[in-house]
Amino acid sequence: MKQIISILLAVLLFPTAYAEELSSPNGKMTLQFNVENGIPVYQLNLEGHPIIKPSKLGLELKDAEELMDGFSLETTNFTSFDETWTPVWGESSTIRNHYNELEVTLNQASTQRKMILRFRVFDDGLGFRYEFPEQDNLIYFVVKNEHTQFAMAGDHTAFWIPGDYDTQEYNYTTSKLSEIQGLMESAVTPNASQTPISGTAVQTALMMKTDDGYYINLHEAALQEYSCLHLELDDENMVFESVLTPDAVGNMAYMQAPCITPWRTVIASKNAGEILLSHITLNLNEPCVYETTDWIKPIKYIGVWWEMITGKSSWSYTNLPSVKLGETDYSETTPNGTHAANTQHVKDYIDFASKHGFDAVLVEGWNEGWEDWFDKSKDYVFDFVTPYPDFDVKELHAYAKSKNIKLMMHHETSGSVRNYERHLDTAYQFMVDNGYNSVKSGYVGDIIPRGEYHYGQWMVNHYLYAVKKAAENKIMVNAHEAVRPTGLCRTYPNLIGNESARGTEYEAFGGNNPDHTTILPFTRLLGGPMDYTPGIFEPDVSQYNPDNNSHVNTTIARQLALYVTMYSPLQMAADLPETYGKHLDAFQFIKDVAMDWEETLVLEAEPGDYITFARKEKGSDNWFVGRTNDEEKRTSEISFYFLDSEANYIATIYADAKDAHYKTNPKAYEIRKVVVNSKSKLKQTCAPGGGYAISIIKAKNKEELKGLKKL
Amino acid sequence: MKQIISILLAVLLFPTAYAEELSSPNGKMTLQFNVENGIPVYQLNLEGHPIIKPSKLGLELKDAEELMDGFSLETTNFTSFDETWTPVWGESSTIRNHYNELEVTLNQASTQRKMILRFRVFDDGLGFRYEFPEQDNLIYFVVKNEHTQFAMAGDHTAFWIPGDYDTQEYNYTTSKLSEIQGLMESAVTPNASQTPISGTAVQTALMMKTDDGYYINLHEAALQEYSCLHLELDDENMVFESVLTPDAVGNMAYMQAPCITPWRTVIASKNAGEILLSHITLNLNEPCVYETTDWIKPIKYIGVWWEMITGKSSWSYTNLPSVKLGETDYSETTPNGTHAANTQHVKDYIDFASKHGFDAVLVEGWNEGWEDWFDKSKDYVFDFVTPYPDFDVKELHAYAKSKNIKLMMHHETSGSVRNYERHLDTAYQFMVDNGYNSVKSGYVGDIIPRGEYHYGQWMVNHYLYAVKKAAENKIMVNAHEAVRPTGLCRTYPNLIGNESARGTEYEAFGGNNPDHTTILPFTRLLGGPMDYTPGIFEPDVSQYNPDNNSHVNTTIARQLALYVTMYSPLQMAADLPETYGKHLDAFQFIKDVAMDWEETLVLEAEPGDYITFARKEKGSDNWFVGRTNDEEKRTSEISFYFLDSEANYIATIYADAKDAHYKTNPKAYEIRKVVVNSKSKLKQTCAPGGGYAISIIKAKNKEELKGLKKL
C-alpha cells in the first residue's frame, strides 16, 4: 500500500520519478528501477548520494532479436531475507545475509519474451542479475554482447588493471577514469598468455574512490556457465559497460532457458574498510552443496617452488629441448643437476615443515614433461602421474606420513585443457592413492582448444568441473591462472584458493609495485582468497640466481603482515628453509599466525596507501594484526579496542626498523613483546613498502606477563 | 653401381633426366624424384604412361621459414619389402605387402633443417609421406599449409564430392575436371554441419578415369595426429594441390619432431577392378597394436532406427521443446507415444534377430536427451548412461542374453565432443556392465569446441582416442560423421566401421543417386569399410510416414547385392521386421551372406556404371556374388571361373524382374536356384538402379542337386 501511494505521489509530483524503489535494510542504500521508453534502467544511491547514475540493462543476441528494449513492466515482487550462515572457512565464523529484494518481470511485446531482473539491496551495496524463465519464445540463445551499464557520477580515481581475456597478472594503475586510455599501453606489460581488450577496458573487481570520499567497487558474483565480465569505459560520459569474454568464434555465452546470468555487484561505502568487509559476493552465491566438509581444512605450507621461480633450480630433470611422454626414456637421459624436486631435497622440506608445524609441502617439477612445457602449444604435455626418475612417490608418501605432513600435488596443465580433462580421473586417483589431498593447478600459456580464452564460458565451465570432480575425491583445489573468483567457494568450499592475479612470483620477474598489496584486497580478494604465497625474507633475488636481478619490493615486516592482510585459508611460506633459518625470530610469526577466523576488523584502510586488518583466530582468544604500507613512509595509529576488556594479552610486534626501506634496507626489522589490553594504542612507523605484524596471545595468568612492558 | 651409371648416362644424354628412379616389383609402375631448383619434385608413370606429371612437394609453416625450396638431396636409401599379413577381418584372409621404397633425405641449407620423403612404389600405385627427424633446428612447428601437388595428365573424368571441412554426405558428381567449378554450387546440398571449401576443392578418395582408359585414385593413408586432406584443383593446369582442414584459429596441424605426415596415395591401373582390390591403403598402415583380437568379430544386425529416419517414430520420449539432463524428471513428463526405443518393441526386434540368426540389435533413442539434441549447439546434451523411463536396461540385457543376441549401443554425441570425452569412461563401463560390446557413435552437427571442424587435427585425434579407449574395454566402434577412414583399421581393428559418406539414411532424406553405390567402392571404401546400412525392401518411404515422400532409389535385388558390393564386417538389415516378413524369400540372402572373406574378386567394374564382386566366405567353400547397377538398364556377363573346378554349387540368384525399375517398379524381383560350376556363365539383365545377388553354396553331394537345373 505504502508503495502504491509512493508511486502515485511520485508520478504526480515528480514526472521523472521512478516506478520501483527498493532500499536496503537500514534504508541508506537505495535502488531505483524503471522501464524508460521500453529500456530497463536502474540507479543506486547511498544516503541520497549517486553511486550509479541511471544506467541501462540489456543483452544483444546472436541471430535473434535483441533483449535491449521494447519492454514493459509486467510484475514486481518485493521480498526480504535475513539469515546467518556458517562458512566452512573464512574471515568470520558466521556471515549475515540480509537484503531486500525486488524481482521485476519484463515482457517484450514484439517477441513475447520475458526477462526477469532480480535486485538485492544490502546495506553496503547491490547485486542484480538477469534471469530467463522457461518460456516458449526463448529457449536456446547465444549472447553476442551483454550491455549492462554502470554510469559513474564523476571522474573517479580508479585502481585498475587492463581488461584482458587471458591474464590478470598486471600491476595496478591508480588514475582518474579519464586517464585510463592514455595509460593503457604502458599498463599492458608482457605475459605468457594475454589478450588485452581495448584502450578503455578494465577488469573487475574494479575499485574506485570518488572525489567526495565514496568508495565504489564493481564486480560479479557466482560466475558459472557464463563468460567473465570486464568493464569498458566510455570516458566521455564516464559510463562503464559490460564486456564479456568471447569464445573461439566470437560468441560470448550459450544459454538454455530457464537460466540466469551471474550477479553484477556494486559495493559502496564512505568507509574503505566496509568494502573490505563486505560479504555481498559470498552472500549472492548458493549455499554449500557438499554433504560433508570435514575433509576441507586450511593449509599452511612450504614448497619446492621459489627456487625455480628465481631460477636457482629447474622444474625439469634434463635440459633436453623436447620430450615425448611415454616415448622419452628418462632413465637413459642425462640429468641437468639442477632439478629441485628430487627425493632427498623434498625430504629436507618435509623435515623443515614438520619441525615448524606446517601442514604440507608443495612440490613442483616432480613429473615428466617439464623440459618443453612452456610456450610450445603442446597438447600432450603432462600425464600428471609419471614422476621423474629422482622423485620416489611411494617413499615420499611414507616419509611425509611419518612426519605428519601432506605433500601438495601440482598439476600444471600448460593450458592444454582437453589433455588435463582426459587425465583428470587418473590424476585425482593417483593423489588419493599416494596421500595427496590438495592440488595446486596451473593454466600457464594460451588455452588449448586453440581460440578459447582463459576467461570464456568454455574455461569457466572447466575450472568448476575440475573443482567438482576434486570434491568427489575429497581433494582441495588451488587454481592458478584460472578466472578470478566470484564467491563460488561458498558453494564449493574445496576451492580453497586461486592465484588469478599478479602474485609474489612476479617479484622474481621484475618486481611488483610496493603498493600492490594495498590494492589487492580491494580488488582481487573481493571474490575469494588469493594464494599470494608471501613470506619472502631475501628480497635480493640475485642471491639465489646471479643472473636474476629482480628485487622483491617489500620489507620483511610487511611480508609477515601479508599473512593477515591477504586473507587465505591456504598460506605459503614461500622462501627457502635455509633463508628462514637465518631469521627464525621473524619466522615465528608465520608459524603462529592463524588461517581461519572468528572475526575480522579493518582498523585502517585507504586503497593504494595502506590497510590494517585485525583478525580473531577461530576457536581461540588470540588476535592477529597486519599492516601493509605503500611506497610512502607512514605512521599507523591503531587501538586494541577489540580485545576482551577484562584481559591482558602478550603482543609480539614485528615491525620495520627505523631505517627500513623496501628497496635499500628491506631486511631491517625489529621484534618486541609487550603487554596489551583493550585500552592499548599503538603508533607505529611503517617504512616505504613496509608494514608490521602483531600476534596477540591472551595471557593465561600473570606469570606470563613477568618481565614484559606494557605497550 | 647400376644406378650411378644410369644417372651419369641420364645426365649426359638427357639433361632433364631425374636423379632418382624407383620402380614397383613388377617394374611397370615407376616413380621419378628430383630436387629441381631446390624444390622436391616427383612424378609417376604406369608402363611409361604419365599418371602424375612432375609435381612439387613442400610445406608452409606458421611463423617460421617455409619447407618449400632451398633443398638439396643429402642421402637416398633404396629398400624392398615383401610380407604377407593376416587381417583380423577383411576382404581377403591374407594380404601381401610388396613394394620398393626410396627414402630421400633433404637438407635446407639456409635453415639447416632436414626433411625426409619416403616413397613406396607398389605394382598398383604409390604412397609417400613427409618425415621430420629429430634435429636441432626443427622441433615444434605449425603447418600453415601443405603444398603437395598431383599434376594430372589431362582433363580426366572425375567422380567427386565437394571439399568440405565437416561433411562427406554429398551425392557424387561425375564430370570432367574442367567442369568442377561450374558444378560446385549445385553439388553442395544442405547438411546439418557443412563448411564447403572453395569452387574447386574436392574430397579424397578421389576417383578418376582418363580419356585413354587409365583409372587413377588419390587418397591418404594412416591419418593420425594431422589434419584431413582435400584436393584443390587448378583447373587451368589440371594440377591438384593439397588443402588441409584448419582449426579454430586457422592453423592446419601442430607438430613436434620427430614426426611424420600421413601417406599421400596414388592408385593407378588400366583395370578398374584393380583399384577396388588395391591393398595400398591398408599396407601403408602399421600392423595391429592389440595383444588380443578375439573380441573383435563381424556383426550382422538389425535396428530400431529406420523407423525414426523415415519419421514413422521418434528418437525422443516426449515432445518437450527442451530438456536438462539431471533436472528434467522424465517420470513426470507426457510421453509422445511415438518413442520406438521402448522395452517391448526392442524385445520384438530381439526376437526377430534371434529367429533369423542375426548377431545384434542396434537401439537408437534409448537414452535421455533426444528432445533437443539437434542443431542447438547444446553442450551437455547426453550422458550416455541414463535411459528413458520406458527402456529397461537390465531387463533387455537379460532378454537379449537369453536369446543369444547382443544389443548394440548408440552414442550420438551431437558434435559435443568435450561432453562425450567427459563421459567416455562411464559410458564404456556402462556398456561392459550391461552386455554391450559394440557402439555406433555419431557426430551430427557442428563440433563443440566451437570453431573446430569434423576433419581437423583436433577431431582426428578425438576419433582415435575414442577407438583406443574402446579397445581397453574390448568394445568395437562404428563411428558415423567421423573423418573418412584411411586404413587405420589395420592398426586398430576394433574400428569396424564408419559411415562418413552419404549412406542409406539419405534415401529417406530425398534419395541418393541410383549410381551412388557404383562409385562409393572406388572412393569412400578405399580407406575402410562403410556402415552403409542397406536392405531396404520398401522404397516408398511414405508407406511409413505419409509426410515423407522420399523414395529409396533402388530395386530390392540391388539392396541384396550391396551386402557383397559394399564390403563391411558390420552389416545391417536396415528395414523393419514386418517388411522383411513380407519378403522372407529375398530376406534369405541377407541371412545367408557372409561378412568376412577368404578372397575377393572383381568380375566387372566401371565407376559410375556398375560393379560386380565375387567373394569367398572365410572358412568355407561358399561364394557370394553381388552386382550394383546405375540408372541404365544393363546386361551383366560373368563367369564362375573362380569356383573349384571339381565341384558343383547351388547358386540362388536374386535378380531384378524383367520390368523392374528403381523408381517405378522397385520391388519386382525374381529368385531362382540353379546348379553352377567353374565353367558356368551368367548373362543377367539389371534394371535401372538394380542389380543382383547370388549365394553359391558348394553341394555336399549329388542329392542336393536333385530337381535343380544347371545354369
PDB file of N, CA, C and O in Angstrom, chain A residues 293-318:
ATOM      1  N   THR A 293      32.034 -31.758   4.788  1.00  0.00           N
ATOM      2  CA  THR A 293      33.117 -30.810   4.511  1.00  0.00           C
ATOM      3  C   THR A 293      34.272 -30.975   5.494  1.00  0.00           C
ATOM      4  O   THR A 293      35.159 -30.130   5.563  1.00  0.00           O
ATOM      5  N   ASP A 294      34.260 -32.082   6.248  1.00  0.00           N
ATOM      6  CA  ASP A 294      35.305 -32.255   7.256  1.00  0.00           C
ATOM      7  C   ASP A 294      36.668 -32.496   6.602  1.00  0.00           C
ATOM      8  O   ASP A 294      37.697 -32.389   7.261  1.00  0.00           O
ATOM      9  N   TRP A 295      36.687 -32.800   5.334  1.00  0.00           N
ATOM     10  CA  TRP A 295      37.938 -33.044   4.623  1.00  0.00           C
ATOM     11  C   TRP A 295      38.544 -31.746   4.079  1.00  0.00           C
ATOM     12  O   TRP A 295      39.618 -31.772   3.450  1.00  0.00           O
ATOM     13  N   ILE A 296      37.866 -30.630   4.324  1.00  0.00           N
ATOM     14  CA  ILE A 296      38.346 -29.340   3.839  1.00  0.00           C
ATOM     15  C   ILE A 296      38.929 -28.572   5.019  1.00  0.00           C
ATOM     16  O   ILE A 296      38.210 -28.258   5.988  1.00  0.00           O
ATOM     17  N   LYS A 297      40.212 -28.315   4.953  1.00  0.00           N
ATOM     18  CA  LYS A 297      40.876 -27.647   6.073  1.00  0.00           C
ATOM     19  C   LYS A 297      41.888 -26.630   5.565  1.00  0.00           C
ATOM     20  O   LYS A 297      42.517 -26.850   4.531  1.00  0.00           O
ATOM     21  N   PRO A 298      42.096 -25.575   6.311  1.00  0.00           N
ATOM     22  CA  PRO A 298      43.167 -24.636   5.946  1.00  0.00           C
ATOM     23  C   PRO A 298      44.516 -25.348   5.897  1.00  0.00           C
ATOM     24  O   PRO A 298      44.739 -26.324   6.610  1.00  0.00           O
ATOM     25  N   ILE A 299      45.390 -24.818   5.057  1.00  0.00           N
ATOM     26  CA  ILE A 299      46.699 -25.436   4.864  1.00  0.00           C
ATOM     27  C   ILE A 299      47.795 -24.393   4.943  1.00  0.00           C
ATOM     28  O   ILE A 299      47.803 -23.418   4.197  1.00  0.00           O
ATOM     29  N   LYS A 300      48.732 -24.614   5.853  1.00  0.00           N
ATOM     30  CA  LYS A 300      49.927 -23.765   5.912  1.00  0.00           C
ATOM     31  C   LYS A 300      51.046 -24.597   5.289  1.00  0.00           C
ATOM     32  O   LYS A 300      51.313 -25.722   5.737  1.00  0.00           O
ATOM     33  N   TYR A 301      51.681 -24.072   4.270  1.00  0.00           N
ATOM     34  CA  TYR A 301      52.628 -24.933   3.560  1.00  0.00           C
ATOM     35  C   TYR A 301      53.889 -24.204   3.124  1.00  0.00           C
ATOM     36  O   TYR A 301      53.959 -22.976   3.122  1.00  0.00           O
ATOM     37  N   ILE A 302      54.882 -25.001   2.847  1.00  0.00           N
ATOM     38  CA  ILE A 302      56.103 -24.518   2.209  1.00  0.00           C
ATOM     39  C   ILE A 302      56.218 -25.273   0.899  1.00  0.00           C
ATOM     40  O   ILE A 302      55.382 -26.149   0.616  1.00  0.00           O
ATOM     41  N   GLY A 303      57.213 -24.942   0.109  1.00  0.00           N
ATOM     42  CA  GLY A 303      57.242 -25.644  -1.172  1.00  0.00           C
ATOM     43  C   GLY A 303      58.534 -25.566  -1.942  1.00  0.00           C
ATOM     44  O   GLY A 303      59.271 -24.574  -1.874  1.00  0.00           O
ATOM     45  N   VAL A 304      58.753 -26.641  -2.679  1.00  0.00           N
ATOM     46  CA  VAL A 304      59.852 -26.673  -3.648  1.00  0.00           C
ATOM     47  C   VAL A 304      59.329 -25.903  -4.842  1.00  0.00           C
ATOM     48  O   VAL A 304      58.665 -26.463  -5.723  1.00  0.00           O
ATOM     49  N   TRP A 305      59.599 -24.594  -4.849  1.00  0.00           N
ATOM     50  CA  TRP A 305      58.961 -23.701  -5.825  1.00  0.00           C
ATOM     51  C   TRP A 305      59.738 -22.413  -6.042  1.00  0.00           C
ATOM     52  O   TRP A 305      60.156 -22.126  -7.155  1.00  0.00           O
ATOM     53  N   TRP A 306      59.963 -21.665  -4.974  1.00  0.00           N
ATOM     54  CA  TRP A 306      60.612 -20.357  -5.116  1.00  0.00           C
ATOM     55  C   TRP A 306      62.000 -20.492  -5.728  1.00  0.00           C
ATOM     56  O   TRP A 306      62.443 -19.630  -6.495  1.00  0.00           O
ATOM     57  N   GLU A 307      62.660 -21.588  -5.437  1.00  0.00           N
ATOM     58  CA  GLU A 307      63.999 -21.749  -6.001  1.00  0.00           C
ATOM     59  C   GLU A 307      63.928 -21.902  -7.526  1.00  0.00           C
ATOM     60  O   GLU A 307      64.872 -21.543  -8.230  1.00  0.00           O
ATOM     61  N   MET A 308      62.843 -22.404  -8.059  1.00  0.00           N
ATOM     62  CA  MET A 308      62.673 -22.480  -9.512  1.00  0.00           C
ATOM     63  C   MET A 308      62.205 -21.134 -10.078  1.00  0.00           C
ATOM     64  O   MET A 308      62.660 -20.710 -11.128  1.00  0.00           O
ATOM     65  N   ILE A 309      61.331 -20.483  -9.340  1.00  0.00           N
ATOM     66  CA  ILE A 309      60.827 -19.183  -9.789  1.00  0.00           C
ATOM     67  C   ILE A 309      61.973 -18.176  -9.924  1.00  0.00           C
ATOM     68  O   ILE A 309      62.016 -17.394 -10.870  1.00  0.00           O
ATOM     69  N   THR A 310      62.909 -18.244  -8.978  1.00  0.00           N
ATOM     70  CA  THR A 310      64.040 -17.324  -9.037  1.00  0.00           C
ATOM     71  C   THR A 310      65.063 -17.766 -10.075  1.00  0.00           C
ATOM     72  O   THR A 310      65.923 -16.990 -10.469  1.00  0.00           O
ATOM     73  N   GLY A 311      64.998 -19.019 -10.466  1.00  0.00           N
ATOM     74  CA  GLY A 311      65.949 -19.538 -11.443  1.00  0.00           C
ATOM     75  C   GLY A 311      67.136 -20.239 -10.821  1.00  0.00           C
ATOM     76  O   GLY A 311      68.076 -20.624 -11.516  1.00  0.00           O
ATOM     77  N   LYS A 312      67.084 -20.433  -9.525  1.00  0.00           N
ATOM     78  CA  LYS A 312      68.162 -21.119  -8.819  1.00  0.00           C
ATOM     79  C   LYS A 312      68.172 -22.603  -9.221  1.00  0.00           C
ATOM     80  O   LYS A 312      69.228 -23.212  -9.366  1.00  0.00           O
ATOM     81  N   SER A 313      66.984 -23.166  -9.343  1.00  0.00           N
ATOM     82  CA  SER A 313      66.861 -24.580  -9.720  1.00  0.00           C
ATOM     83  C   SER A 313      65.942 -24.681 -10.930  1.00  0.00           C
ATOM     84  O   SER A 313      65.419 -23.670 -11.408  1.00  0.00           O
ATOM     85  N   SER A 314      65.759 -25.891 -11.401  1.00  0.00           N
ATOM     86  CA  SER A 314      64.878 -26.077 -12.560  1.00  0.00           C
ATOM     87  C   SER A 314      63.716 -26.998 -12.207  1.00  0.00           C
ATOM     88  O   SER A 314      63.827 -27.849 -11.328  1.00  0.00           O
ATOM     89  N   TRP A 315      62.608 -26.763 -12.911  1.00  0.00           N
ATOM     90  CA  TRP A 315      61.497 -27.697 -12.825  1.00  0.00           C
ATOM     91  C   TRP A 315      61.871 -29.008 -13.512  1.00  0.00           C
ATOM     92  O   TRP A 315      61.508 -30.073 -13.067  1.00  0.00           O
ATOM     93  N   SER A 316      62.612 -28.857 -14.602  1.00  0.00           N
ATOM     94  CA  SER A 316      62.883 -30.036 -15.406  1.00  0.00           C
ATOM     95  C   SER A 316      64.060 -30.839 -14.882  1.00  0.00           C
ATOM     96  O   SER A 316      64.968 -30.320 -14.236  1.00  0.00           O
ATOM     97  N   TYR A 317      64.031 -32.109 -15.203  1.00  0.00           N
ATOM     98  CA  TYR A 317      65.044 -33.070 -14.783  1.00  0.00           C
ATOM     99  C   TYR A 317      66.246 -33.045 -15.729  1.00  0.00           C
ATOM    100  O   TYR A 317      67.370 -33.281 -15.320  1.00  0.00           O
ATOM    101  N   THR A 318      65.966 -32.777 -17.012  1.00  0.00           N
ATOM    102  CA  THR A 318      67.040 -32.696 -18.002  1.00  0.00           C
ATOM    103  C   THR A 318      66.944 -31.358 -18.703  1.00  0.00           C
ATOM    104  O   THR A 318      66.022 -30.579 -18.456  1.00  0.00           O
TER     105      THR A 318
END
